[in-house]
CSV table of C-alpha atoms in Angstrom, one decimal:
chain,number,residue,atom,x,y,z
A,990,MET,CA,4.9,-15.7,20.5
A,991,LEU,CA,1.9,-14.9,18.0
A,992,TYR,CA,2.7,-11.5,18.9
A,993,LEU,CA,6.4,-11.9,17.8
A,994,ILE,CA,5.3,-13.5,14.6
A,995,LEU,CA,2.8,-10.9,13.9
A,996,PHE,CA,5.4,-8.1,14.8
A,997,TRP,CA,7.7,-9.5,12.5
A,998,THR,CA,5.3,-10.1,9.6
A,999,PHE,CA,4.5,-6.5,9.0
A,1000,PHE,CA,7.6,-5.4,10.0
A,1001,LYS,CA,8.5,-7.2,6.9
A,1002,ILE,CA,5.8,-6.0,4.5
A,1003,GLY,CA,6.9,-2.2,5.6
A,1004,LEU,CA,9.9,-3.5,4.7
A,1005,PHE,CA,9.5,-4.7,1.5
A,1006,GLY,CA,6.6,-2.9,0.3
A,1007,PHE,CA,8.1,-0.9,-2.7
A,1008,GLY,CA,5.5,0.6,-5.0
A,1009,GLY,CA,2.7,1.4,-2.9
A,1010,GLY,CA,-1.1,0.3,-2.4
A,1011,TYR,CA,-1.6,-2.9,-4.3
A,1012,ALA,CA,1.7,-3.7,-5.4
A,1013,ILE,CA,2.2,-4.4,-1.7
A,1014,ALA,CA,-0.9,-6.7,-1.5
A,1015,ALA,CA,1.0,-9.8,-3.2
A,1016,LEU,CA,3.8,-9.7,-0.5
A,1017,ILE,CA,0.7,-9.1,2.2
A,1018,GLN,CA,-1.4,-11.9,0.3
A,1019,HIS,CA,2.0,-14.0,0.7
A,1020,GLU,CA,2.7,-13.9,4.0
A,1021,VAL,CA,-0.8,-13.6,5.5
A,1022,VAL,CA,-2.6,-16.1,3.5
A,1023,ASP,CA,0.0,-18.7,2.4
A,1024,VAL,CA,2.9,-18.7,5.1
A,1025,ASN,CA,0.7,-17.9,8.3
A,1026,ALA,CA,-2.9,-19.0,7.5
A,1027,TRP,CA,-4.5,-16.3,9.3
A,1028,LEU,CA,-7.1,-14.9,6.6
A,1029,THR,CA,-8.5,-17.2,3.5
A,1030,VAL,CA,-8.3,-16.0,-0.2
A,1031,THR,CA,-11.9,-15.0,0.2
A,1032,ASP,CA,-11.4,-13.0,4.0
A,1033,PHE,CA,-8.3,-11.4,2.4
A,1034,THR,CA,-10.2,-10.3,-0.9
A,1035,ASN,CA,-13.1,-9.0,1.3
A,1036,ILE,CA,-10.3,-7.1,3.2
A,1037,MET,CA,-9.2,-5.3,0.3
A,1038,ALA,CA,-12.3,-3.9,-0.4
A,1039,ILE,CA,-13.0,-2.7,2.5
A,1040,SER,CA,-9.5,-1.2,2.5
A,1041,GLN,CA,-10.9,0.5,-0.7
A,1042,ILE,CA,-13.7,1.9,0.5
A,1043,THR,CA,-12.2,3.5,4.2
A,1044,PRO,CA,-10.1,5.9,4.4
A,1045,GLY,CA,-6.1,5.9,4.9
A,1046,PRO,CA,-3.6,3.5,3.4
A,1047,ILE,CA,-4.4,0.1,2.3
A,1048,ALA,CA,-1.3,-1.5,4.1
A,1049,ILE,CA,-1.8,0.3,7.1
A,1050,ASN,CA,-5.9,-1.1,6.5
A,1051,CYS,CA,-4.8,-4.7,6.2
A,1052,ALA,CA,-2.2,-4.7,9.3
A,1053,THR,CA,-4.8,-3.5,11.4
A,1054,TYR,CA,-7.5,-6.1,10.3
A,1055,VAL,CA,-4.9,-9.0,10.0
A,1056,GLY,CA,-3.7,-8.0,13.6
A,1057,TYR,CA,-6.8,-8.4,14.8
A,1058,SER,CA,-8.6,-11.6,13.2
A,1059,ALA,CA,-5.4,-13.2,13.5
A,1060,THR,CA,-5.0,-12.8,17.5
A,1061,GLN,CA,-8.7,-11.9,18.3
A,1062,SER,CA,-7.5,-8.9,20.3
A,1063,ILE,CA,-6.7,-4.8,20.0
A,1064,ILE,CA,-2.8,-5.5,21.0
A,1065,GLY,CA,-2.8,-7.5,18.1
A,1066,SER,CA,-4.0,-5.0,16.0
A,1067,LEU,CA,-1.7,-2.3,17.4
A,1068,ILE,CA,1.4,-4.3,17.1
A,1069,ALA,CA,0.7,-5.1,13.4
A,1070,THR,CA,0.0,-1.6,12.4
A,1071,ILE,CA,3.0,0.0,14.5
A,1072,ALA,CA,5.4,-3.1,12.9
A,1073,VAL,CA,4.5,-2.0,9.4
A,1074,CYS,CA,4.8,2.0,10.4
A,1075,LEU,CA,8.3,1.1,11.8
A,1076,PRO,CA,10.7,0.3,8.5
A,1077,SER,CA,9.2,3.5,7.3
A,1078,LEU,CA,10.1,5.5,10.5
A,1079,ILE,CA,13.6,4.7,10.5
A,1080,ILE,CA,14.5,4.4,6.8
A,1081,MET,CA,12.9,7.8,6.5
A,1082,GLY,CA,14.1,9.3,9.6
A,1083,ILE,CA,17.7,8.5,8.6
A,1084,ILE,CA,17.5,10.0,4.9
A,1085,CYS,CA,16.1,13.2,6.6
A,1086,LYS,CA,18.5,13.3,9.8
A,1087,PHE,CA,21.6,13.0,7.6
A,1088,LEU,CA,19.9,14.8,4.4
A,1089,ILE,CA,20.9,12.0,2.2
A,1090,LYS,CA,20.6,12.8,-1.1
A,1091,PHE,CA,19.1,9.7,-1.7
A,1092,LYS,CA,17.4,10.4,-5.1
A,1093,SER,CA,20.7,11.0,-6.8
A,1094,ASN,CA,22.4,8.2,-5.6
A,1095,LYS,CA,24.0,5.8,-8.5
A,1096,TYR,CA,23.1,2.6,-6.4
A,1097,VAL,CA,19.3,3.7,-5.8
A,1098,SER,CA,18.8,4.7,-9.2
A,1099,TYR,CA,20.3,1.5,-10.5
A,1100,ALA,CA,18.0,-0.6,-7.9
A,1101,MET,CA,14.8,1.8,-8.5
A,1102,SER,CA,15.8,1.3,-12.9
A,1103,GLY,CA,14.9,-2.8,-11.8
A,1104,LEU,CA,12.2,-2.4,-9.5
A,1105,LYS,CA,9.9,-0.1,-11.5
A,1106,PRO,CA,9.0,-3.3,-13.8
A,1107,ILE,CA,8.9,-5.5,-10.8
A,1108,VAL,CA,6.2,-3.4,-9.2
A,1109,LEU,CA,4.1,-4.2,-12.4
A,1110,GLY,CA,5.0,-7.9,-11.4
A,1111,LEU,CA,4.0,-7.7,-8.2
A,1112,LEU,CA,0.4,-6.0,-9.0
A,1113,ALA,CA,-0.2,-8.4,-11.7
A,1114,SER,CA,0.7,-11.5,-9.3
A,1115,ALA,CA,-1.5,-10.0,-6.4
A,1116,ALA,CA,-4.8,-9.6,-9.4
A,1117,LEU,CA,-3.7,-13.2,-10.1
A,1118,LEU,CA,-3.7,-14.7,-6.7
A,1119,LEU,CA,-6.8,-13.2,-5.8
A,1120,ALA,CA,-8.4,-14.7,-9.4
A,1121,ASN,CA,-9.4,-18.3,-8.0
A,1122,ALA,CA,-12.5,-20.5,-7.7
A,1123,GLU,CA,-13.7,-19.4,-4.6
A,1124,ASN,CA,-13.3,-15.4,-5.8
A,1125,PHE,CA,-14.7,-16.5,-9.6
A,1126,ILE,CA,-17.9,-18.6,-8.7
A,1127,ASP,CA,-19.7,-18.5,-11.7
A,1128,VAL,CA,-20.5,-16.6,-15.2
A,1129,TYR,CA,-21.5,-13.7,-13.2
A,1130,SER,CA,-18.3,-13.0,-11.3
A,1131,TYR,CA,-16.5,-13.1,-14.8
A,1132,ILE,CA,-19.3,-10.7,-16.3
A,1133,ILE,CA,-18.6,-8.3,-13.2
A,1134,PHE,CA,-14.9,-8.6,-13.5
A,1135,GLY,CA,-14.9,-7.6,-17.1
A,1136,ILE,CA,-17.0,-4.4,-16.6
A,1137,VAL,CA,-15.5,-2.9,-13.7
A,1138,ALA,CA,-12.1,-3.3,-15.2
A,1139,ILE,CA,-13.2,-1.5,-18.3
A,1140,ALA,CA,-14.9,1.0,-16.0
A,1141,SER,CA,-11.8,1.4,-13.9
A,1142,LEU,CA,-9.7,1.9,-17.6
A,1143,PHE,CA,-12.0,4.8,-17.9
A,1144,LYS,CA,-11.5,6.2,-14.7
A,1145,VAL,CA,-14.6,5.3,-12.9
A,1146,ASN,CA,-14.7,6.1,-8.9
A,1147,PRO,CA,-13.4,2.7,-7.6
A,1148,ILE,CA,-15.8,3.1,-4.9
A,1149,MET,CA,-18.9,3.7,-6.8
A,1150,LEU,CA,-17.6,0.4,-8.7
A,1151,LEU,CA,-17.6,-1.7,-5.4
A,1152,VAL,CA,-20.9,-0.1,-4.2
A,1153,LEU,CA,-22.6,-1.2,-7.8
A,1154,SER,CA,-21.0,-4.9,-7.4
A,1155,GLY,CA,-22.4,-5.2,-3.9
A,1156,ILE,CA,-25.7,-4.3,-5.2
A,1157,ALA,CA,-25.6,-6.4,-8.3
A,1158,GLY,CA,-24.1,-9.4,-5.6
A,1159,PHE,CA,-27.4,-8.8,-3.7
A,1160,TYR,CA,-29.7,-9.2,-6.8
A,1161,ILE,CA,-27.7,-11.9,-8.3
A,1162,TYR,CA,-27.3,-14.3,-5.3
A,1163,ALA,CA,-30.5,-13.5,-3.7
B,929,MET,CA,11.3,28.5,19.5
B,930,GLY,CA,9.5,28.2,22.8
B,931,ARG,CA,7.9,25.3,24.3
B,932,LYS,CA,4.8,26.4,23.8
B,933,ALA,CA,4.9,27.6,20.4
B,934,SER,CA,6.2,23.7,19.9
B,935,ILE,CA,3.3,22.0,20.9
B,936,LYS,CA,1.0,24.4,19.3
B,937,LEU,CA,2.9,23.2,15.8
B,938,LEU,CA,3.4,19.7,17.3
B,939,LEU,CA,-0.7,19.4,17.7
B,940,GLU,CA,-1.0,21.2,14.2
B,941,VAL,CA,0.9,18.9,12.3
B,942,PHE,CA,-1.0,16.2,14.4
B,943,THR,CA,-4.5,17.7,12.9
B,944,SER,CA,-3.0,18.6,9.4
B,945,PHE,CA,-2.5,14.6,9.0
B,946,PHE,CA,-5.2,13.6,11.2
B,947,LYS,CA,-7.6,15.2,8.4
B,948,ILE,CA,-5.6,13.6,5.6
B,949,GLY,CA,-5.7,10.5,6.8
B,950,LEU,CA,-9.4,10.6,7.7
B,951,PHE,CA,-11.0,12.2,4.3
B,952,THR,CA,-8.5,10.3,1.9
B,953,PHE,CA,-9.6,7.1,0.6
B,954,GLY,CA,-8.0,4.4,-1.5
B,955,GLY,CA,-4.0,5.0,-0.5
B,956,GLY,CA,-1.0,6.5,-1.4
B,957,TYR,CA,-1.3,8.2,-5.4
B,958,ALA,CA,-4.8,9.7,-3.9
B,959,MET,CA,-3.6,11.5,-1.0
B,960,ILE,CA,-0.8,13.4,-2.9
B,961,PRO,CA,-2.7,16.2,-4.3
B,962,ILE,CA,-4.3,16.8,-0.9
B,963,ILE,CA,-1.4,16.6,0.8
B,964,GLU,CA,-0.1,18.9,-1.6
B,965,ARG,CA,-2.7,21.3,-1.1
B,966,ASP,CA,-2.5,21.2,2.8
B,967,ILE,CA,1.1,21.2,3.2
B,968,VAL,CA,2.2,23.8,0.6
B,969,ASP,CA,-0.7,25.8,-0.3
B,970,LYS,CA,-2.4,26.0,3.0
B,971,ARG,CA,0.2,25.7,5.4
B,972,ARG,CA,3.0,26.3,3.7
B,973,TRP,CA,5.6,24.1,5.4
B,974,MET,CA,7.5,23.3,2.4
B,975,PRO,CA,8.5,25.2,-1.1
B,976,ARG,CA,6.4,23.1,-3.6
B,977,GLU,CA,9.9,22.3,-5.3
B,978,GLU,CA,10.7,20.5,-2.3
B,979,PHE,CA,7.5,18.5,-1.8
B,980,ILE,CA,7.8,17.5,-5.8
B,981,GLU,CA,11.5,16.2,-5.2
B,982,MET,CA,10.3,14.8,-1.9
B,983,LEU,CA,7.6,12.8,-4.4
B,984,ALA,CA,10.3,11.2,-5.8
B,985,LEU,CA,11.9,10.2,-2.9
B,986,VAL,CA,9.2,9.0,-0.9
B,987,GLN,CA,8.2,6.5,-3.8
B,988,SER,CA,11.8,5.1,-4.1
B,989,VAL,CA,12.2,4.1,-0.5
B,990,PRO,CA,10.0,1.1,1.1
B,991,GLY,CA,6.9,1.5,2.6
B,992,PRO,CA,3.6,3.1,2.3
B,993,ILE,CA,3.5,6.3,0.2
B,994,SER,CA,1.6,8.1,2.5
B,995,ILE,CA,3.4,6.9,5.9
B,996,ASN,CA,6.8,7.7,4.2
B,997,THR,CA,5.3,11.6,3.1
B,998,SER,CA,3.8,12.2,6.9
B,999,ILE,CA,7.2,11.3,8.6
B,1000,TYR,CA,9.2,13.6,5.7
B,1001,VAL,CA,7.1,16.4,6.6
B,1002,GLY,CA,6.9,16.2,10.1
B,1003,TYR,CA,10.6,15.8,10.5
B,1004,LYS,CA,11.2,18.8,8.5
B,1005,VAL,CA,8.1,20.8,10.6
B,1006,LEU,CA,9.4,19.6,14.2
B,1007,GLY,CA,12.2,16.7,13.9
B,1008,TRP,CA,11.5,13.8,15.4
B,1009,ALA,CA,8.9,14.7,17.4
B,1010,GLY,CA,6.9,16.1,14.6
B,1011,ALA,CA,7.8,12.6,12.5
B,1012,ILE,CA,5.9,10.9,15.2
B,1013,ALA,CA,3.1,13.1,15.4
B,1014,ALA,CA,2.6,13.0,11.7
B,1015,ILE,CA,2.4,9.2,11.5
B,1016,PHE,CA,-0.2,9.1,14.2
B,1017,GLY,CA,-2.3,11.4,12.7
B,1018,ILE,CA,-2.4,9.7,9.5
B,1019,ILE,CA,-3.2,6.0,11.2
B,1020,ILE,CA,-5.1,6.9,13.7
B,1021,PRO,CA,-8.4,7.6,11.6
B,1022,SER,CA,-8.1,4.1,9.3
B,1023,PHE,CA,-7.0,2.2,12.9
B,1024,VAL,CA,-10.1,3.3,14.7
B,1025,ILE,CA,-12.3,2.4,11.1
B,1026,ILE,CA,-11.0,-0.8,10.3
B,1027,LEU,CA,-10.8,-2.4,14.0
B,1028,LEU,CA,-14.2,-1.3,14.5
B,1029,ILE,CA,-15.3,-3.1,11.3
B,1030,ALA,CA,-12.8,-5.8,12.3
B,1031,ILE,CA,-14.5,-6.5,15.4
B,1032,VAL,CA,-18.4,-6.3,13.8
B,1033,PHE,CA,-17.0,-8.4,10.7
B,1034,THR,CA,-16.1,-11.3,12.1
B,1035,ASP,CA,-19.5,-11.7,13.4
B,1036,ILE,CA,-21.6,-10.9,10.6
B,1037,SER,CA,-19.4,-12.1,7.7
B,1038,SER,CA,-21.8,-15.5,7.6
B,1039,ASN,CA,-25.0,-13.5,7.3
B,1040,PRO,CA,-26.7,-14.4,3.9
B,1041,VAL,CA,-26.9,-10.9,2.9
B,1042,ILE,CA,-23.2,-9.6,3.6
B,1043,GLU,CA,-22.1,-12.8,1.4
B,1044,ARG,CA,-24.5,-12.5,-1.4
B,1045,VAL,CA,-23.4,-8.7,-1.5
B,1046,PHE,CA,-19.5,-9.8,-1.1
B,1047,LYS,CA,-19.7,-12.4,-3.8
B,1048,GLY,CA,-20.8,-9.3,-5.8
B,1049,ILE,CA,-17.8,-7.6,-4.9
B,1050,ARG,CA,-14.9,-9.7,-5.1
B,1051,PRO,CA,-14.4,-10.1,-8.6
B,1052,ALA,CA,-14.8,-6.0,-8.6
B,1053,VAL,CA,-11.3,-6.0,-6.2
B,1054,VAL,CA,-9.9,-8.2,-8.6
B,1055,ALA,CA,-10.4,-6.1,-11.3
B,1056,LEU,CA,-9.8,-3.0,-9.7
B,1057,ILE,CA,-6.0,-4.2,-9.2
B,1058,ALA,CA,-5.8,-5.7,-12.5
B,1059,ALA,CA,-7.0,-3.0,-14.6
B,1060,PRO,CA,-4.2,-0.2,-13.8
B,1061,ILE,CA,-1.2,-2.5,-15.1
B,1062,VAL,CA,-2.3,-1.4,-18.5
B,1063,ARG,CA,-1.6,1.7,-17.9
B,1064,MET,CA,1.2,1.6,-15.7
B,1065,ALA,CA,3.3,-0.3,-18.7
B,1066,LYS,CA,3.0,2.6,-20.4
B,1067,ALA,CA,3.8,5.1,-18.0
B,1068,ILE,CA,7.1,3.1,-16.9
B,1069,GLY,CA,7.8,2.0,-20.9
B,1070,ILE,CA,7.5,-1.4,-20.9
B,1071,THR,CA,8.2,-3.1,-24.4
B,1072,TRP,CA,7.9,-6.2,-25.9
B,1073,LYS,CA,11.6,-7.0,-25.4
B,1074,THR,CA,11.6,-6.3,-21.7
B,1075,ALA,CA,7.8,-7.5,-20.8
B,1076,TRP,CA,9.4,-10.7,-19.9
B,1077,ILE,CA,10.5,-9.4,-16.5
B,1078,PRO,CA,7.2,-8.1,-14.9
B,1079,ILE,CA,5.7,-11.5,-16.8
B,1080,ALA,CA,8.6,-13.6,-15.0
B,1081,ALA,CA,7.8,-12.3,-11.4
B,1082,ALA,CA,4.2,-12.4,-11.7
B,1083,LEU,CA,4.4,-16.0,-12.6
B,1084,LEU,CA,7.1,-17.1,-10.2
B,1085,ILE,CA,5.0,-15.6,-7.1
B,1086,TRP,CA,1.6,-17.0,-8.5
B,1087,LEU,CA,2.8,-20.3,-9.6
B,1088,ALA,CA,6.1,-21.1,-7.7
B,1089,GLY,CA,4.9,-19.5,-4.5
B,1090,VAL,CA,8.1,-17.7,-4.2
B,1091,SER,CA,8.1,-14.8,-1.9
B,1092,PRO,CA,8.1,-11.0,-3.3
B,1093,VAL,CA,10.8,-10.5,-0.5
B,1094,TYR,CA,13.3,-12.8,-2.3
B,1095,ILE,CA,12.3,-11.2,-5.7
B,1096,ILE,CA,12.5,-7.7,-4.6
B,1097,LEU,CA,16.0,-8.6,-3.0
B,1098,ALA,CA,17.3,-10.1,-6.3
B,1099,THR,CA,16.0,-7.5,-8.1
B,1100,ILE,CA,17.5,-5.0,-6.4
B,1101,CYS,CA,21.4,-6.9,-6.6
B,1102,ILE,CA,20.8,-7.8,-10.2
B,1103,SER,CA,20.0,-4.1,-11.0
B,1104,ILE,CA,22.9,-3.1,-9.2
B,1105,LEU,CA,25.3,-5.4,-10.6
B,1106,TRP,CA,24.1,-5.1,-14.1
B,1107,ASN,CA,24.4,-1.3,-14.4
B,1108,MET,CA,28.0,-1.4,-12.6
B,1109,PHE,CA,29.2,-3.7,-15.2
B,1110,LYS,CA,27.5,-2.5,-18.1
B,1111,LYS,CA,28.4,1.5,-17.8
B,1112,PRO,CA,31.9,1.0,-18.8
B,1113,ASN,CA,31.2,-1.0,-21.9
B,1114,ASN,CA,29.4,1.8,-22.9
B,1115,LYS,CA,31.8,4.7,-22.7
């Protein structure tokens, strides 16, 4: 039963995951933390960090990790990973097979005109959902947040920023 | 194409995406230039114009951008078999790495040193998610008049706990209806 819920959850994430990367994070967090309680906000934030410093798409990394930690088995991991890719395979496969001129379809461009600003809202909600008391424990958390946000605007490598923040955490919370 | 030749090509699709999956960090957008170099410049599986057209497509269908791209390229080269080889290629590296981390991390996450490190990392993750919002708002042309749309969506998800799925479905329906009824009046 758990495997079925896991499959359906990640199938949904693949099916409604517009905008890529962190825009999908709000959806994953809603399903994995709020609805199914497979992870705490802290766990989820840790996974986002791990996804950033390891290769591969964030949604896939999350699926693999959550699949394992929800079921404590490799099969769970496999099911979640396949489920998150399946909607893409079906939709893209149909488009490629029938050479559908998806982009020039007027309904698609109507939908996209509304989805673009919404993706921005999804990103903002992902950040707001993670900005809670478990992740921001004291004034140092806000200092790290501020420095990393500014550095990120200047396009400093995100992996380097995470490594430096980790080192900072190691010394601050000694 | 002979059987031997197609198996060889299938393997080539697999290894090409395996390498892309192994060496690209940070997901979809970071992968695009690397995929372009490999698929368009090196292997010549697709002309550049088609690649650019494909980019618009893979961003307007749901699902991870890199997965959608791998399916498109794989399908173009070898049909369904190619699409599946490409998907496996791109997910196997991250699957193996994350699985190993998941197995190990569940045991070590309560280790005091790891805890200290992640206390520093977590606010940084929030910053990495928040920072691109400003740049994206400019890129898609959000004005003071339209800013309420993303703000309302964010508040509904954050404060009211509404599922992003409903927000996305509602957005698709409203945008299509809005444009259908708006268009004739403009003429």
